[in-house]
Short mmCIF file of C-alpha atoms in Angstrom, two decimals:
data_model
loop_
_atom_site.label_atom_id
_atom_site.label_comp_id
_atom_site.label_asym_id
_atom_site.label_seq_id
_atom_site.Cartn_x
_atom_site.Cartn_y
_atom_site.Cartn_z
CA UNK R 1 134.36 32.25 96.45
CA UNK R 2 137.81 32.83 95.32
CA UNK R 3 139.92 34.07 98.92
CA UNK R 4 142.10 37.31 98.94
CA UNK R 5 143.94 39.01 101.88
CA UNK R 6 142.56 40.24 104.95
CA UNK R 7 143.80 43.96 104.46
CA UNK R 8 141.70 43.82 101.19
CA UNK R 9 138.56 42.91 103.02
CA UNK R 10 135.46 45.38 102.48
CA UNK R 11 133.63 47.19 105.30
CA UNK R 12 130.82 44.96 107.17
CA UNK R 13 127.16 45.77 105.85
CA UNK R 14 124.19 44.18 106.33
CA UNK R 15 121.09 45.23 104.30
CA UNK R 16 118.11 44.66 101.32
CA UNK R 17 118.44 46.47 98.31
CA UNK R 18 115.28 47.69 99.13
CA UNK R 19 112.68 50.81 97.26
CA UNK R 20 112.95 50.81 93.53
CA UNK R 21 116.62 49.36 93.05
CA UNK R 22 116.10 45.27 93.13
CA UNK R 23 112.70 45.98 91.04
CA UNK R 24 115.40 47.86 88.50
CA UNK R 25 117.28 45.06 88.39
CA UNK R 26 115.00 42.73 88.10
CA UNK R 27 113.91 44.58 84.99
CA UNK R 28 117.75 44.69 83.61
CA UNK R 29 118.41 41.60 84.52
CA UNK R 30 118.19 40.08 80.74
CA UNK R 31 120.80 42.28 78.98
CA UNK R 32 118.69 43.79 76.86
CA UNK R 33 118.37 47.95 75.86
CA UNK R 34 115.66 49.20 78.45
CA UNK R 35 114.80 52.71 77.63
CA UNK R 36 114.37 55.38 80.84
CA UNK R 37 110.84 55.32 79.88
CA UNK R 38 109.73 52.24 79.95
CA UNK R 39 111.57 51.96 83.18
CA UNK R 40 109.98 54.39 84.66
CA UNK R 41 106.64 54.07 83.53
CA UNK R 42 107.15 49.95 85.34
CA UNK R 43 108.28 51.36 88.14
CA UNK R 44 105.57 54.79 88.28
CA UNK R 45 108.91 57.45 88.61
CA UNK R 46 110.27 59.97 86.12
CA UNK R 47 113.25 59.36 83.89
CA UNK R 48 115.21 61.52 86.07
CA UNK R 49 114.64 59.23 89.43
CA UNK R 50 115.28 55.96 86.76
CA UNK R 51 118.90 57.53 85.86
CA UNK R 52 119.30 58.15 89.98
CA UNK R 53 118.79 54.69 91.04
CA UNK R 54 120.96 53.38 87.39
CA UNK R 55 124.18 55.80 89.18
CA UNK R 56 123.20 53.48 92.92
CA UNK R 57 123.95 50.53 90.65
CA UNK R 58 127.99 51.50 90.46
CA UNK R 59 128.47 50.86 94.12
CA UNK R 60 127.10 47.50 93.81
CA UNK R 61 129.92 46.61 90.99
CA UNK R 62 127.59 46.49 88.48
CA UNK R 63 128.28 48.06 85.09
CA UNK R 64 125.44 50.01 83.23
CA UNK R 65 125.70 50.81 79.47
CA UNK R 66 124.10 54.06 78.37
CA UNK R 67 122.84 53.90 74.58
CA UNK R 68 122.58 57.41 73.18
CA UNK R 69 118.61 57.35 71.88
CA UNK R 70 117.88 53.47 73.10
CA UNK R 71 118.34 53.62 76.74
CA UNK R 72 120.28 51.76 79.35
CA UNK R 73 121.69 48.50 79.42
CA UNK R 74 123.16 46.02 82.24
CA UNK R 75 126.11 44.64 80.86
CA UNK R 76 125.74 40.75 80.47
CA UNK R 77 122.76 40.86 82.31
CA UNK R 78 122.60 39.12 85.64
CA UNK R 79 120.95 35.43 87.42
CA UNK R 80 119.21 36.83 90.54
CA UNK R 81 118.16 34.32 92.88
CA UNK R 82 115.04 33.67 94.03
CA UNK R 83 114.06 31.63 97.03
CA UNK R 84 110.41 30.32 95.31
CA UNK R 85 112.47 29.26 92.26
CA UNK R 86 114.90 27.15 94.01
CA UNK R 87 112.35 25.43 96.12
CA UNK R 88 110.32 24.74 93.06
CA UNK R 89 113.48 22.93 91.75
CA UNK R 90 113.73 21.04 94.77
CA UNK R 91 113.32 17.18 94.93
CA UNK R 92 110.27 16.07 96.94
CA UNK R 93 112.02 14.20 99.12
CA UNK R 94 114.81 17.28 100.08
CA UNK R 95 111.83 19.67 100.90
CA UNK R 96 110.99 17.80 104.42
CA UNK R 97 114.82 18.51 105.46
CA UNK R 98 114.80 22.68 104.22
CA UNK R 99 113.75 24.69 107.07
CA UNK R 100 113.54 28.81 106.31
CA UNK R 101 115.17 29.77 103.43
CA UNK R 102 115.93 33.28 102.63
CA UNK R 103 118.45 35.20 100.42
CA UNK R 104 119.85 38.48 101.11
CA UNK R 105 120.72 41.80 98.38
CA UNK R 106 123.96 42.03 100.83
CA UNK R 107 124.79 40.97 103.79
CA UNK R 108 128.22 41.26 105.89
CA UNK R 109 128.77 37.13 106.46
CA UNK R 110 126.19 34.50 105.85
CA UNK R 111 127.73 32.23 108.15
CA UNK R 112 128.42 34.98 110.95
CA UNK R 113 124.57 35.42 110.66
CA UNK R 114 123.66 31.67 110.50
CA UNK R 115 125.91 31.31 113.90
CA UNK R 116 124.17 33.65 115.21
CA UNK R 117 120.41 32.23 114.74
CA UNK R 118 122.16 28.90 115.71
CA UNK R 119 123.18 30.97 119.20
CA UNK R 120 119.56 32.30 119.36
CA UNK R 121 118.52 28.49 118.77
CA UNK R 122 116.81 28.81 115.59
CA UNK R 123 119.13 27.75 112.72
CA UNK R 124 118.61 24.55 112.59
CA UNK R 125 118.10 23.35 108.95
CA UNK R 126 117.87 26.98 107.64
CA UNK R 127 119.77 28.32 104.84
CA UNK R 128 121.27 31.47 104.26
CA UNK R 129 122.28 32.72 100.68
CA UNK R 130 123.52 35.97 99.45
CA UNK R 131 123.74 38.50 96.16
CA UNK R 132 126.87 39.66 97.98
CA UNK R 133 129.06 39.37 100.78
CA UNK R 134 131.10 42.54 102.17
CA UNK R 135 132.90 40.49 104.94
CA UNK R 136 132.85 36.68 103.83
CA UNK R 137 135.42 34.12 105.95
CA UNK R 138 137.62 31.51 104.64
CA UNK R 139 140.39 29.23 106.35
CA UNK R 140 142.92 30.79 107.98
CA UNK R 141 141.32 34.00 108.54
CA UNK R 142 141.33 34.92 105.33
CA UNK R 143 138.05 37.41 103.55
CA UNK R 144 136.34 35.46 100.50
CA UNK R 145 135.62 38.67 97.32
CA UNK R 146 131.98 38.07 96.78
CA UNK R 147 131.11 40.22 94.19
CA UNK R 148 127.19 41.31 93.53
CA UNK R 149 125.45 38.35 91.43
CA UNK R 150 129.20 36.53 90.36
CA UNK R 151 128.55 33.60 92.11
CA UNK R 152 127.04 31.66 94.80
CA UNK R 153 127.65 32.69 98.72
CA UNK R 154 125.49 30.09 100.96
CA UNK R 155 125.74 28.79 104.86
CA UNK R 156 123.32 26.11 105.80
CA UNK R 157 123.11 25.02 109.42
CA UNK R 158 122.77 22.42 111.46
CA UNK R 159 122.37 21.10 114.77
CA UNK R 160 124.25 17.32 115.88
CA UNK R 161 123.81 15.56 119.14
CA UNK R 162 126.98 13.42 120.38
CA UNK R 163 129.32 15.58 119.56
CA UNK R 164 131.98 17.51 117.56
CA UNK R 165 133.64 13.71 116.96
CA UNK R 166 130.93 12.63 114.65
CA UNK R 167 131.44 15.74 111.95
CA UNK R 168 135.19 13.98 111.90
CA UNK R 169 135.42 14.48 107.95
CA UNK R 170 132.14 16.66 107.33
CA UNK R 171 134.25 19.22 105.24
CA UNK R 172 135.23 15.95 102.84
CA UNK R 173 131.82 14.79 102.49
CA UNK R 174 130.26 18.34 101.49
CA UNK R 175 132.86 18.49 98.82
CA UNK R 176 131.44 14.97 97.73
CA UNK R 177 127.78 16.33 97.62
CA UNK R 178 129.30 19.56 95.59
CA UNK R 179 131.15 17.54 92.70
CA UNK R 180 127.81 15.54 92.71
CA UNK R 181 125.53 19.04 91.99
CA UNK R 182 128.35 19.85 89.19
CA UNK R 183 128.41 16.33 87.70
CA UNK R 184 124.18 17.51 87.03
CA UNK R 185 125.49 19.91 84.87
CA UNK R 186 128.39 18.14 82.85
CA UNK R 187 130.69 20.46 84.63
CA UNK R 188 134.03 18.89 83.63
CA UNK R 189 136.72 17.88 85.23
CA UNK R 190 135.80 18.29 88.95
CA UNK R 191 138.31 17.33 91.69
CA UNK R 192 138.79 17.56 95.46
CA UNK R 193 141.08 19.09 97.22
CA UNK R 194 141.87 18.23 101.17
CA UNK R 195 140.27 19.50 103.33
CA UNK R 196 137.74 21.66 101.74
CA UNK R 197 138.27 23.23 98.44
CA UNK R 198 137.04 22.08 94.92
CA UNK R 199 138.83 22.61 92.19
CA UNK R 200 137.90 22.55 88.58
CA UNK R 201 141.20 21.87 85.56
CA UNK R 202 144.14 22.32 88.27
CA UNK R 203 142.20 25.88 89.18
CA UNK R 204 139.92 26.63 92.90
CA UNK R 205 136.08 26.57 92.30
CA UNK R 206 134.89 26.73 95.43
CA UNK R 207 135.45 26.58 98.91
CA UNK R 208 133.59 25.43 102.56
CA UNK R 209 134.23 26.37 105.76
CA UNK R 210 132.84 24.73 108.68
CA UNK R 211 131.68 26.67 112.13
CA UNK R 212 130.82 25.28 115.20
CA UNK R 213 128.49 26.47 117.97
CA UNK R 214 127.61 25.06 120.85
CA UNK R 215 128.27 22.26 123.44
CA UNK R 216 131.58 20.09 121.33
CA UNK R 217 130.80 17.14 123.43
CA UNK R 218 127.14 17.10 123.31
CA UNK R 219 124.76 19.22 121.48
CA UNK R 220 126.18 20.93 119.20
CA UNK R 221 125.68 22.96 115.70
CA UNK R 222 127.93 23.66 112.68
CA UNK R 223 127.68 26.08 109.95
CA UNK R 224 128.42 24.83 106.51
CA UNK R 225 129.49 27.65 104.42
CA UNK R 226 130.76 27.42 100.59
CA UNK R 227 131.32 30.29 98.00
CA UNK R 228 131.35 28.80 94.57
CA UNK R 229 132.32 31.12 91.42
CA UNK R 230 130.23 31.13 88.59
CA UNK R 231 131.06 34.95 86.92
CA UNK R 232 133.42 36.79 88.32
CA UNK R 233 134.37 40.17 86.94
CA UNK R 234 137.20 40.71 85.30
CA UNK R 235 138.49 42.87 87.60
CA UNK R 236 138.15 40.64 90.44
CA UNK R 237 141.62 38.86 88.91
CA UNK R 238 143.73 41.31 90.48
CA UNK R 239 142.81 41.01 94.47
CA UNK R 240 142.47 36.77 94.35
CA UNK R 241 145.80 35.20 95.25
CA UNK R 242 145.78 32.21 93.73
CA UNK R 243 144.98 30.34 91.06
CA UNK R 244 140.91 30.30 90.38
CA UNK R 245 138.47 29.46 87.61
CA UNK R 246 134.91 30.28 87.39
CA UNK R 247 131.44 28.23 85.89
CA UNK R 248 131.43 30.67 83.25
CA UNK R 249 134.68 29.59 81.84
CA UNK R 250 133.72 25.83 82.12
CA UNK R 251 130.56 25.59 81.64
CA UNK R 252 128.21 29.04 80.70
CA UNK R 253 124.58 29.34 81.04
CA UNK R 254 124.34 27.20 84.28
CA UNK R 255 121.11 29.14 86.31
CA UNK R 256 122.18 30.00 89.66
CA UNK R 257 118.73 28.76 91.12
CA UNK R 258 119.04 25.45 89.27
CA UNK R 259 122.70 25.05 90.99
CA UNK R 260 121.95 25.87 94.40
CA UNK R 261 118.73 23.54 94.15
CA UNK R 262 121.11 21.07 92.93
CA UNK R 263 123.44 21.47 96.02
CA UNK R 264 121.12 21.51 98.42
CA UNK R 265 119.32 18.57 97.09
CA UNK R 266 123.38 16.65 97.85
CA UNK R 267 124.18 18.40 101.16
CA UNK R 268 120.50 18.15 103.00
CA UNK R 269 120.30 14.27 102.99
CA UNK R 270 123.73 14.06 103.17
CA UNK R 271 123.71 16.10 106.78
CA UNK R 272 120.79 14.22 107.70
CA UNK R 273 122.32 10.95 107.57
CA UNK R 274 125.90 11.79 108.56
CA UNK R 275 125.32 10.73 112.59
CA UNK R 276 124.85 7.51 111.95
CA UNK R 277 127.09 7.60 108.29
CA UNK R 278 130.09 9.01 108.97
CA UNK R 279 132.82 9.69 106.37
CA UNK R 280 133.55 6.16 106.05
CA UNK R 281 130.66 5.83 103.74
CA UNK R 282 131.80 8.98 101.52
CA UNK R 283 135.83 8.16 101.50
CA UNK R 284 136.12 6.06 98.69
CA UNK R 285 134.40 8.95 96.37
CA UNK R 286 135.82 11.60 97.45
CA UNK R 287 139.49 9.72 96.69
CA UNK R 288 138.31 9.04 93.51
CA UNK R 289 138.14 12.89 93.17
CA UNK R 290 141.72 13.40 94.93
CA UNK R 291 143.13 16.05 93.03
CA UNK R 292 147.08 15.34 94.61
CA UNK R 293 147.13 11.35 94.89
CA UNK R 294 149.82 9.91 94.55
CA UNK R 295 151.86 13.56 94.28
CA UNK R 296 154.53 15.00 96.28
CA UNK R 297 153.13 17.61 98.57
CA UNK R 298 154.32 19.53 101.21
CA UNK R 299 151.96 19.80 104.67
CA UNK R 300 152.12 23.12 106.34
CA UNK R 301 151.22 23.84 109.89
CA UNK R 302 151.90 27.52 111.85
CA UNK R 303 154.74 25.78 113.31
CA UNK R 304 155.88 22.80 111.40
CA UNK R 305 156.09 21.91 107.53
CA UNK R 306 155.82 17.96 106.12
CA UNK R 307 156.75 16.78 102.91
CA UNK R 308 155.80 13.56 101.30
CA UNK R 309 153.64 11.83 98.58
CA UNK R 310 149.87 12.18 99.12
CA UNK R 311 148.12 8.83 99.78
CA UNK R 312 144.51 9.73 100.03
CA UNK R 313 142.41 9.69 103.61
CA UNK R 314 141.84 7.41 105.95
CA UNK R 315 138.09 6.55 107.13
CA UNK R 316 138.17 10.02 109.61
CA UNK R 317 138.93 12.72 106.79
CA UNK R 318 142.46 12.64 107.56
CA UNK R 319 145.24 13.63 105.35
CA UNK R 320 147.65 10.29 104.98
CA UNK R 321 151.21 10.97 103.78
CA UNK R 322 153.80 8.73 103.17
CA UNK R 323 156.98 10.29 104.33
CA UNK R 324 160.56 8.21 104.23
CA UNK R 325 158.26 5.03 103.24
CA UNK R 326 155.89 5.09 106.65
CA UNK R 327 152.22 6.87 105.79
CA UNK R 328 151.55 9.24 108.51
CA UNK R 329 147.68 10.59 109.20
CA UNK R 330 147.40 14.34 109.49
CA UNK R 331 144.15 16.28 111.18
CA UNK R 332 142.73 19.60 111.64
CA UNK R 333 141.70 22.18 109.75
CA UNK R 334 144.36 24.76 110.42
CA UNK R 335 147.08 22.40 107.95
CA UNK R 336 147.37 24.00 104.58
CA UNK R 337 148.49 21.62 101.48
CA UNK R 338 151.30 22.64 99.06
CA UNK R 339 152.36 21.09 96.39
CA UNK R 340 156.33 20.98 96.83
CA UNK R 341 158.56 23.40 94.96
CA UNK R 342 155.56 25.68 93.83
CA UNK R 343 153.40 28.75 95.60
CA UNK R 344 150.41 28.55 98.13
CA UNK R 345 147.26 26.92 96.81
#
């Protein structure tokens, strides 16, 4: 999801929606005029209760319409996932590689819980989505704003034997298998950017961020996380810091289900095969989704800052530059890429 600063980040919670309020939603969830009656008569409480749990919505960001004589209203409606309706939109040859899937009303981190399992040793093909995240991470130690139902918050893990040196370019490759799921749906004018963001007309889309757990020179485990927007509030404009776009803008009506189906239908096989793969097999697509070839960037570490004309990747993921005529390669994930003479991406 789109990033914003840490001193804007929201207090850690962890729960299910739980009693009568994710039934309410469910019944709000297609826009329409629902009067307190009929609400309450589908969920067996009074009107009064039905206008208690309506006020509970507020605090999940949610804005509820009250029409004098008609009834209540969730304004433009809301995509709730469901964990049977992605499956059932599953290919039949990605089901063999999903392990547990569950999604969560609101949860704190979805890749701070995935770590966890992946600690416990459970994780291992699992996937973790959420309505909401209060505490999401991004690069940099920066929180992602994950509002309720605006987009999609998943962390999918897996566990590698060898070592930490065969996910050399992982975070390249995921953005691969993303532009793929958006290319199912005509989304337009997809690019990468290095090392893990995808951007969408010279705006951020989405994001991953890769964990790691475990033994880095044997067994070992990474979380894949990625927050991709698809309606973000209004309001949500004024705590992102930096330029962002959302699905809605691009390309409205995508389900949410459909997309993550999509997604996970790239990323599963791609994980599976990516011991023996490596990036070498993904770098010539994701250059041909380089959103700064050929560009002069700038290449920021916390202690030193490069400047030079992007030349792609090599076959490990990393960043070549051609500064004063000699291309240089560039690793980790802690490097930050600017274009020169303009604000942080």
């Amino acid at each position: 999801m789109a990033s914003r600063k840490p001193d804007e980040a929201s207090a850690a919670t962890v729960d299910q929606l739980g009693g009568r309020l994710r039934p309410l939603l469910a019944l709000l969830a297609d826009g329409e005029v629902h009067s307190g009656e009929s609400l309450g008569e589908v969920l067996g409480v009074s009107r009064a209760a039905v206008w208690k749990q309506l006020q509970k919505l507020e605090s999940l960001g949610l804005q509820v319409a009250s029409e004098k004589g008609r009834g209540y209203r969730l304004c433009g409606g809301l995509d709730l996932l469901d964990e049977p309706a992605i499956r059932g939109q599953l290919a039949r040859e990605t089901l063999p590689l999903l392990g547990p899937l569950r999604v969560f009303d609101r949860v704190d981190s979805t890749n701070a819980r995935m770590l966890v399992a992946l600690e416990t040793g459970a994780g291992h093909c699992e996937v973790l989505l959420a309505e909401q995240q209060t505490a999401g991470r991004g690069r940099r130690g920066r929180t992602w704003l994950s509002p309720f139902g605006a987009g999609i918050s998943i962390s999918i893990g897996w566990r590698f034997s060898g070592g930490v040196q065969l996910l050399e370019g992982l975070s390249l490759a995921v953005g691969v298998a993303l532009a793929r799921a958006l290319a199912r749906f005509d989304v337009p004018d997809v690019r990468l950017k290095w090392p893990n963001d995808v951007w969408c007309r010279g705006r951020k889309l989405a994001g991953v961020l890769l964990e790691l757990s475990g033994d880095l020179t044997d067994r070992c485990a990474v979380v894949i996380g990625i927050g991709l927007n698809m309606r973000l509030p209004a309001a949500a404009a004024d705590t992102i810091g930096q330029p962002w776009i959302d699905l809605a803008e691009v390309r409205p009506g995508i389900s949410r289900n459909a997309l993550v189906a999509a997604m996970l239908d790239e990323l599963l096989p791609m994980l599976a095969s990516y011991p023996e793969s490596g990036f070498a097999v993904w770098r010539e697509a994701w250059q041909a989704l380089d959103q700064f070839a050929g560009v002069e960037v700038c290449l920021q570490s916390a202690q030193q800052r490069w400047c030079g004309i992007e030349r792609g990747v090599d076959a490990s993921g990393a960043l070549l530059l051609e500064i004063d005529g000699t291309c240089r390669a560039f690793h980790g994930g802690e490097l930050s890429l600017r274009p020169a003479g303009s604000s942080a991406l």
